[in-house]
């Protein structure tokens, strides 16, 4: 496993914990800047709500990490999700970020069988 794939797998774990905790700022910090702006407009955080303490041992399965230069995708399955979903990533200023959509021409993570092994 290469350094980029390791970074993406760590990002998926960090992003999952941020989403589970419900902390808007943490989620936005891990997202592509343009997607973070949209997230900020549509996600309303209750200012009086205490952040939830996510389970640090949450079960996250990462399959089919596909890296194409500074763009990537992966199939992600969490214990509380009915089905796996594709996540997209962009490397910006040396740091991988989560994006809502993959760039044009980027294969879906499931389109490249055997591209990586499950976590």
mmCIF file with all atom_site columns, C-alpha atoms in Angstrom:
data_model
loop_
_atom_site.group_PDB
_atom_site.id
_atom_site.type_symbol
_atom_site.label_atom_id
_atom_site.label_alt_id
_atom_site.label_comp_id
_atom_site.label_asym_id
_atom_site.label_entity_id
_atom_site.label_seq_id
_atom_site.pdbx_PDB_ins_code
_atom_site.Cartn_x
_atom_site.Cartn_y
_atom_site.Cartn_z
_atom_site.occupancy
_atom_site.B_iso_or_equiv
_atom_site.pdbx_formal_charge
_atom_site.auth_seq_id
_atom_site.auth_comp_id
_atom_site.auth_asym_id
_atom_site.auth_atom_id
_atom_site.pdbx_PDB_model_num
ATOM 1   C CA . UNK A 1 1   ? 0.000   0.000  0.000   1.00 0.00 ? 1   UNK A CA 1
ATOM 2   C CA . UNK A 1 2   ? 1.404   3.368  -1.023  1.00 0.00 ? 2   UNK A CA 1
ATOM 3   C CA . UNK A 1 3   ? 1.538   6.571  1.005   1.00 0.00 ? 3   UNK A CA 1
ATOM 4   C CA . UNK A 1 4   ? -1.394  8.147  -0.870  1.00 0.00 ? 4   UNK A CA 1
ATOM 5   C CA . UNK A 1 5   ? -3.607  5.137  -0.190  1.00 0.00 ? 5   UNK A CA 1
ATOM 6   C CA . UNK A 1 6   ? -2.628  5.162  3.489   1.00 0.00 ? 6   UNK A CA 1
ATOM 7   C CA . UNK A 1 7   ? -3.465  8.884  3.658   1.00 0.00 ? 7   UNK A CA 1
ATOM 8   C CA . UNK A 1 8   ? -6.855  8.303  2.018   1.00 0.00 ? 8   UNK A CA 1
ATOM 9   C CA . UNK A 1 9   ? -7.696  5.453  4.398   1.00 0.00 ? 9   UNK A CA 1
ATOM 10  C CA . UNK A 1 10  ? -6.790  7.656  7.386   1.00 0.00 ? 10  UNK A CA 1
ATOM 11  C CA . UNK A 1 11  ? -8.869  10.502 5.937   1.00 0.00 ? 11  UNK A CA 1
ATOM 12  C CA . UNK A 1 12  ? -11.875 8.178  5.611   1.00 0.00 ? 12  UNK A CA 1
ATOM 13  C CA . UNK A 1 13  ? -11.541 7.229  9.281   1.00 0.00 ? 13  UNK A CA 1
ATOM 14  C CA . UNK A 1 14  ? -11.172 10.858 10.371  1.00 0.00 ? 14  UNK A CA 1
ATOM 15  C CA . UNK A 1 15  ? -14.100 11.950 8.184   1.00 0.00 ? 15  UNK A CA 1
ATOM 16  C CA . UNK A 1 16  ? -16.311 9.160  9.542   1.00 0.00 ? 16  UNK A CA 1
ATOM 17  C CA . UNK A 1 17  ? -15.547 10.192 13.133  1.00 0.00 ? 17  UNK A CA 1
ATOM 18  C CA . UNK A 1 18  ? -16.214 13.867 12.320  1.00 0.00 ? 18  UNK A CA 1
ATOM 19  C CA . UNK A 1 19  ? -19.573 13.033 10.712  1.00 0.00 ? 19  UNK A CA 1
ATOM 20  C CA . UNK A 1 20  ? -20.530 10.763 13.618  1.00 0.00 ? 20  UNK A CA 1
ATOM 21  C CA . UNK A 1 21  ? -19.670 13.477 16.160  1.00 0.00 ? 21  UNK A CA 1
ATOM 22  C CA . UNK A 1 22  ? -21.837 15.998 14.311  1.00 0.00 ? 22  UNK A CA 1
ATOM 23  C CA . UNK A 1 23  ? -19.159 18.685 14.431  1.00 0.00 ? 23  UNK A CA 1
ATOM 24  C CA . UNK A 1 24  ? -19.639 20.876 11.363  1.00 0.00 ? 24  UNK A CA 1
ATOM 25  C CA . UNK A 1 25  ? -16.219 22.572 11.539  1.00 0.00 ? 25  UNK A CA 1
ATOM 26  C CA . UNK A 1 26  ? -14.376 19.245 11.684  1.00 0.00 ? 26  UNK A CA 1
ATOM 27  C CA . UNK A 1 27  ? -16.334 17.871 8.723   1.00 0.00 ? 27  UNK A CA 1
ATOM 28  C CA . UNK A 1 28  ? -15.714 21.027 6.672   1.00 0.00 ? 28  UNK A CA 1
ATOM 29  C CA . UNK A 1 29  ? -11.981 20.970 7.457   1.00 0.00 ? 29  UNK A CA 1
ATOM 30  C CA . UNK A 1 30  ? -11.700 17.556 5.775   1.00 0.00 ? 30  UNK A CA 1
ATOM 31  C CA . UNK A 1 31  ? -13.663 18.522 2.644   1.00 0.00 ? 31  UNK A CA 1
ATOM 32  C CA . UNK A 1 32  ? -12.658 20.090 -0.671  1.00 0.00 ? 32  UNK A CA 1
ATOM 33  C CA . UNK A 1 33  ? -13.038 23.870 -0.191  1.00 0.00 ? 33  UNK A CA 1
ATOM 34  C CA . UNK A 1 34  ? -15.809 24.298 -2.795  1.00 0.00 ? 34  UNK A CA 1
ATOM 35  C CA . UNK A 1 35  ? -17.798 21.407 -1.299  1.00 0.00 ? 35  UNK A CA 1
ATOM 36  C CA . UNK A 1 36  ? -17.249 22.716 2.228   1.00 0.00 ? 36  UNK A CA 1
ATOM 37  C CA . UNK A 1 37  ? -18.889 26.001 1.150   1.00 0.00 ? 37  UNK A CA 1
ATOM 38  C CA . UNK A 1 38  ? -21.997 24.138 -0.041  1.00 0.00 ? 38  UNK A CA 1
ATOM 39  C CA . UNK A 1 39  ? -22.027 22.010 3.103   1.00 0.00 ? 39  UNK A CA 1
ATOM 40  C CA . UNK A 1 40  ? -21.809 25.176 5.211   1.00 0.00 ? 40  UNK A CA 1
ATOM 41  C CA . UNK A 1 41  ? -24.839 26.677 3.438   1.00 0.00 ? 41  UNK A CA 1
ATOM 42  C CA . UNK A 1 42  ? -27.091 23.652 3.849   1.00 0.00 ? 42  UNK A CA 1
ATOM 43  C CA . UNK A 1 43  ? -26.026 22.032 7.115   1.00 0.00 ? 43  UNK A CA 1
ATOM 44  C CA . UNK A 1 44  ? -27.505 23.634 10.187  1.00 0.00 ? 44  UNK A CA 1
ATOM 45  C CA . UNK A 1 45  ? -25.701 22.897 13.413  1.00 0.00 ? 45  UNK A CA 1
ATOM 46  C CA . UNK A 1 46  ? -27.568 23.312 16.678  1.00 0.00 ? 46  UNK A CA 1
ATOM 47  C CA . UNK A 1 47  ? -25.372 25.772 18.614  1.00 0.00 ? 47  UNK A CA 1
ATOM 48  C CA . UNK A 1 48  ? -26.686 24.416 21.919  1.00 0.00 ? 48  UNK A CA 1
ATOM 49  C CA . UNK A 1 49  ? -26.132 20.750 21.109  1.00 0.00 ? 49  UNK A CA 1
ATOM 50  C CA . UNK A 1 50  ? -23.190 18.997 22.673  1.00 0.00 ? 50  UNK A CA 1
ATOM 51  C CA . UNK A 1 51  ? -21.020 17.177 20.139  1.00 0.00 ? 51  UNK A CA 1
ATOM 52  C CA . UNK A 1 52  ? -21.622 13.444 20.268  1.00 0.00 ? 52  UNK A CA 1
ATOM 53  C CA . UNK A 1 53  ? -18.767 11.219 21.299  1.00 0.00 ? 53  UNK A CA 1
ATOM 54  C CA . UNK A 1 54  ? -18.352 8.850  18.355  1.00 0.00 ? 54  UNK A CA 1
ATOM 55  C CA . UNK A 1 55  ? -17.169 5.318  18.907  1.00 0.00 ? 55  UNK A CA 1
ATOM 56  C CA . UNK A 1 56  ? -13.428 5.466  18.108  1.00 0.00 ? 56  UNK A CA 1
ATOM 57  C CA . UNK A 1 57  ? -13.643 1.794  17.135  1.00 0.00 ? 57  UNK A CA 1
ATOM 58  C CA . UNK A 1 58  ? -16.411 2.343  14.578  1.00 0.00 ? 58  UNK A CA 1
ATOM 59  C CA . UNK A 1 59  ? -16.281 -0.360 11.936  1.00 0.00 ? 59  UNK A CA 1
ATOM 60  C CA . UNK A 1 60  ? -15.359 1.180  8.571   1.00 0.00 ? 60  UNK A CA 1
ATOM 61  C CA . UNK A 1 61  ? -14.541 -1.040 5.609   1.00 0.00 ? 61  UNK A CA 1
ATOM 62  C CA . UNK A 1 62  ? -12.606 0.559  2.756   1.00 0.00 ? 62  UNK A CA 1
ATOM 63  C CA . UNK A 1 63  ? -12.375 -1.252 -0.581  1.00 0.00 ? 63  UNK A CA 1
ATOM 64  C CA . UNK A 1 64  ? -11.290 -0.451 -4.107  1.00 0.00 ? 64  UNK A CA 1
ATOM 65  C CA . UNK A 1 65  ? -9.160  2.633  -3.548  1.00 0.00 ? 65  UNK A CA 1
ATOM 66  C CA . UNK A 1 66  ? -8.480  4.016  -7.034  1.00 0.00 ? 66  UNK A CA 1
ATOM 67  C CA . UNK A 1 67  ? -5.905  6.800  -7.344  1.00 0.00 ? 67  UNK A CA 1
ATOM 68  C CA . UNK A 1 68  ? -5.465  8.767  -10.557 1.00 0.00 ? 68  UNK A CA 1
ATOM 69  C CA . UNK A 1 69  ? -2.926  11.535 -9.969  1.00 0.00 ? 69  UNK A CA 1
ATOM 70  C CA . UNK A 1 70  ? -4.460  14.025 -7.535  1.00 0.00 ? 70  UNK A CA 1
ATOM 71  C CA . UNK A 1 71  ? -7.937  12.440 -7.685  1.00 0.00 ? 71  UNK A CA 1
ATOM 72  C CA . UNK A 1 72  ? -9.159  9.253  -6.055  1.00 0.00 ? 72  UNK A CA 1
ATOM 73  C CA . UNK A 1 73  ? -12.226 7.258  -5.123  1.00 0.00 ? 73  UNK A CA 1
ATOM 74  C CA . UNK A 1 74  ? -12.988 4.442  -2.698  1.00 0.00 ? 74  UNK A CA 1
ATOM 75  C CA . UNK A 1 75  ? -15.897 2.246  -1.697  1.00 0.00 ? 75  UNK A CA 1
ATOM 76  C CA . UNK A 1 76  ? -16.759 2.743  1.975   1.00 0.00 ? 76  UNK A CA 1
ATOM 77  C CA . UNK A 1 77  ? -19.083 0.713  4.199   1.00 0.00 ? 77  UNK A CA 1
ATOM 78  C CA . UNK A 1 78  ? -19.850 1.545  7.823   1.00 0.00 ? 78  UNK A CA 1
ATOM 79  C CA . UNK A 1 79  ? -21.661 -0.693 10.275  1.00 0.00 ? 79  UNK A CA 1
ATOM 80  C CA . UNK A 1 80  ? -24.693 1.626  10.399  1.00 0.00 ? 80  UNK A CA 1
ATOM 81  C CA . UNK A 1 81  ? -25.053 2.039  6.603   1.00 0.00 ? 81  UNK A CA 1
ATOM 82  C CA . UNK A 1 82  ? -27.329 -0.288 4.662   1.00 0.00 ? 82  UNK A CA 1
ATOM 83  C CA . UNK A 1 83  ? -25.095 -0.283 1.586   1.00 0.00 ? 83  UNK A CA 1
ATOM 84  C CA . UNK A 1 84  ? -21.561 0.794  0.686   1.00 0.00 ? 84  UNK A CA 1
ATOM 85  C CA . UNK A 1 85  ? -21.076 4.158  -0.958  1.00 0.00 ? 85  UNK A CA 1
ATOM 86  C CA . UNK A 1 86  ? -18.425 5.749  -3.138  1.00 0.00 ? 86  UNK A CA 1
ATOM 87  C CA . UNK A 1 87  ? -16.397 8.608  -1.738  1.00 0.00 ? 87  UNK A CA 1
ATOM 88  C CA . UNK A 1 88  ? -14.258 10.900 -3.855  1.00 0.00 ? 88  UNK A CA 1
ATOM 89  C CA . UNK A 1 89  ? -11.051 12.662 -2.931  1.00 0.00 ? 89  UNK A CA 1
ATOM 90  C CA . UNK A 1 90  ? -8.793  15.376 -4.266  1.00 0.00 ? 90  UNK A CA 1
ATOM 91  C CA . UNK A 1 91  ? -5.225  16.098 -3.250  1.00 0.00 ? 91  UNK A CA 1
ATOM 92  C CA . UNK A 1 92  ? -4.891  19.819 -2.682  1.00 0.00 ? 92  UNK A CA 1
ATOM 93  C CA . UNK A 1 93  ? -1.666  21.467 -1.535  1.00 0.00 ? 93  UNK A CA 1
ATOM 94  C CA . UNK A 1 94  ? -0.305  18.043 -0.602  1.00 0.00 ? 94  UNK A CA 1
ATOM 95  C CA . UNK A 1 95  ? -3.340  17.052 1.493   1.00 0.00 ? 95  UNK A CA 1
ATOM 96  C CA . UNK A 1 96  ? -6.158  14.655 0.535   1.00 0.00 ? 96  UNK A CA 1
ATOM 97  C CA . UNK A 1 97  ? -9.686  16.013 1.017   1.00 0.00 ? 97  UNK A CA 1
ATOM 98  C CA . UNK A 1 98  ? -13.176 14.489 0.721   1.00 0.00 ? 98  UNK A CA 1
ATOM 99  C CA . UNK A 1 99  ? -15.220 15.720 -2.241  1.00 0.00 ? 99  UNK A CA 1
ATOM 100 C CA . UNK A 1 100 ? -18.904 15.339 -3.036  1.00 0.00 ? 100 UNK A CA 1
ATOM 101 C CA . UNK A 1 101 ? -18.232 14.391 -6.640  1.00 0.00 ? 101 UNK A CA 1
ATOM 102 C CA . UNK A 1 102 ? -15.400 12.809 -8.546  1.00 0.00 ? 102 UNK A CA 1
ATOM 103 C CA . UNK A 1 103 ? -13.703 14.642 -11.399 1.00 0.00 ? 103 UNK A CA 1
ATOM 104 C CA . UNK A 1 104 ? -14.779 13.835 -14.942 1.00 0.00 ? 104 UNK A CA 1
ATOM 105 C CA . UNK A 1 105 ? -13.017 10.759 -16.232 1.00 0.00 ? 105 UNK A CA 1
ATOM 106 C CA . UNK A 1 106 ? -12.319 9.414  -12.761 1.00 0.00 ? 106 UNK A CA 1
ATOM 107 C CA . UNK A 1 107 ? -13.399 5.785  -12.586 1.00 0.00 ? 107 UNK A CA 1
ATOM 108 C CA . UNK A 1 108 ? -15.852 4.784  -9.892  1.00 0.00 ? 108 UNK A CA 1
ATOM 109 C CA . UNK A 1 109 ? -14.063 2.899  -7.141  1.00 0.00 ? 109 UNK A CA 1
ATOM 110 C CA . UNK A 1 110 ? -15.856 -0.304 -8.114  1.00 0.00 ? 110 UNK A CA 1
ATOM 111 C CA . UNK A 1 111 ? -14.782 0.005  -11.771 1.00 0.00 ? 111 UNK A CA 1
ATOM 112 C CA . UNK A 1 112 ? -11.250 -1.187 -11.114 1.00 0.00 ? 112 UNK A CA 1
ATOM 113 C CA . UNK A 1 113 ? -11.393 -4.637 -9.552  1.00 0.00 ? 113 UNK A CA 1
ATOM 114 C CA . UNK A 1 114 ? -8.469  -5.636 -7.416  1.00 0.00 ? 114 UNK A CA 1
ATOM 115 C CA . UNK A 1 115 ? -7.090  -2.115 -7.124  1.00 0.00 ? 115 UNK A CA 1
ATOM 116 C CA . UNK A 1 116 ? -6.530  -2.584 -3.402  1.00 0.00 ? 116 UNK A CA 1
ATOM 117 C CA . UNK A 1 117 ? -7.267  -4.882 -0.547  1.00 0.00 ? 117 UNK A CA 1
ATOM 118 C CA . UNK A 1 118 ? -9.900  -4.272 2.144   1.00 0.00 ? 118 UNK A CA 1
ATOM 119 C CA . UNK A 1 119 ? -8.805  -2.575 5.346   1.00 0.00 ? 119 UNK A CA 1
#
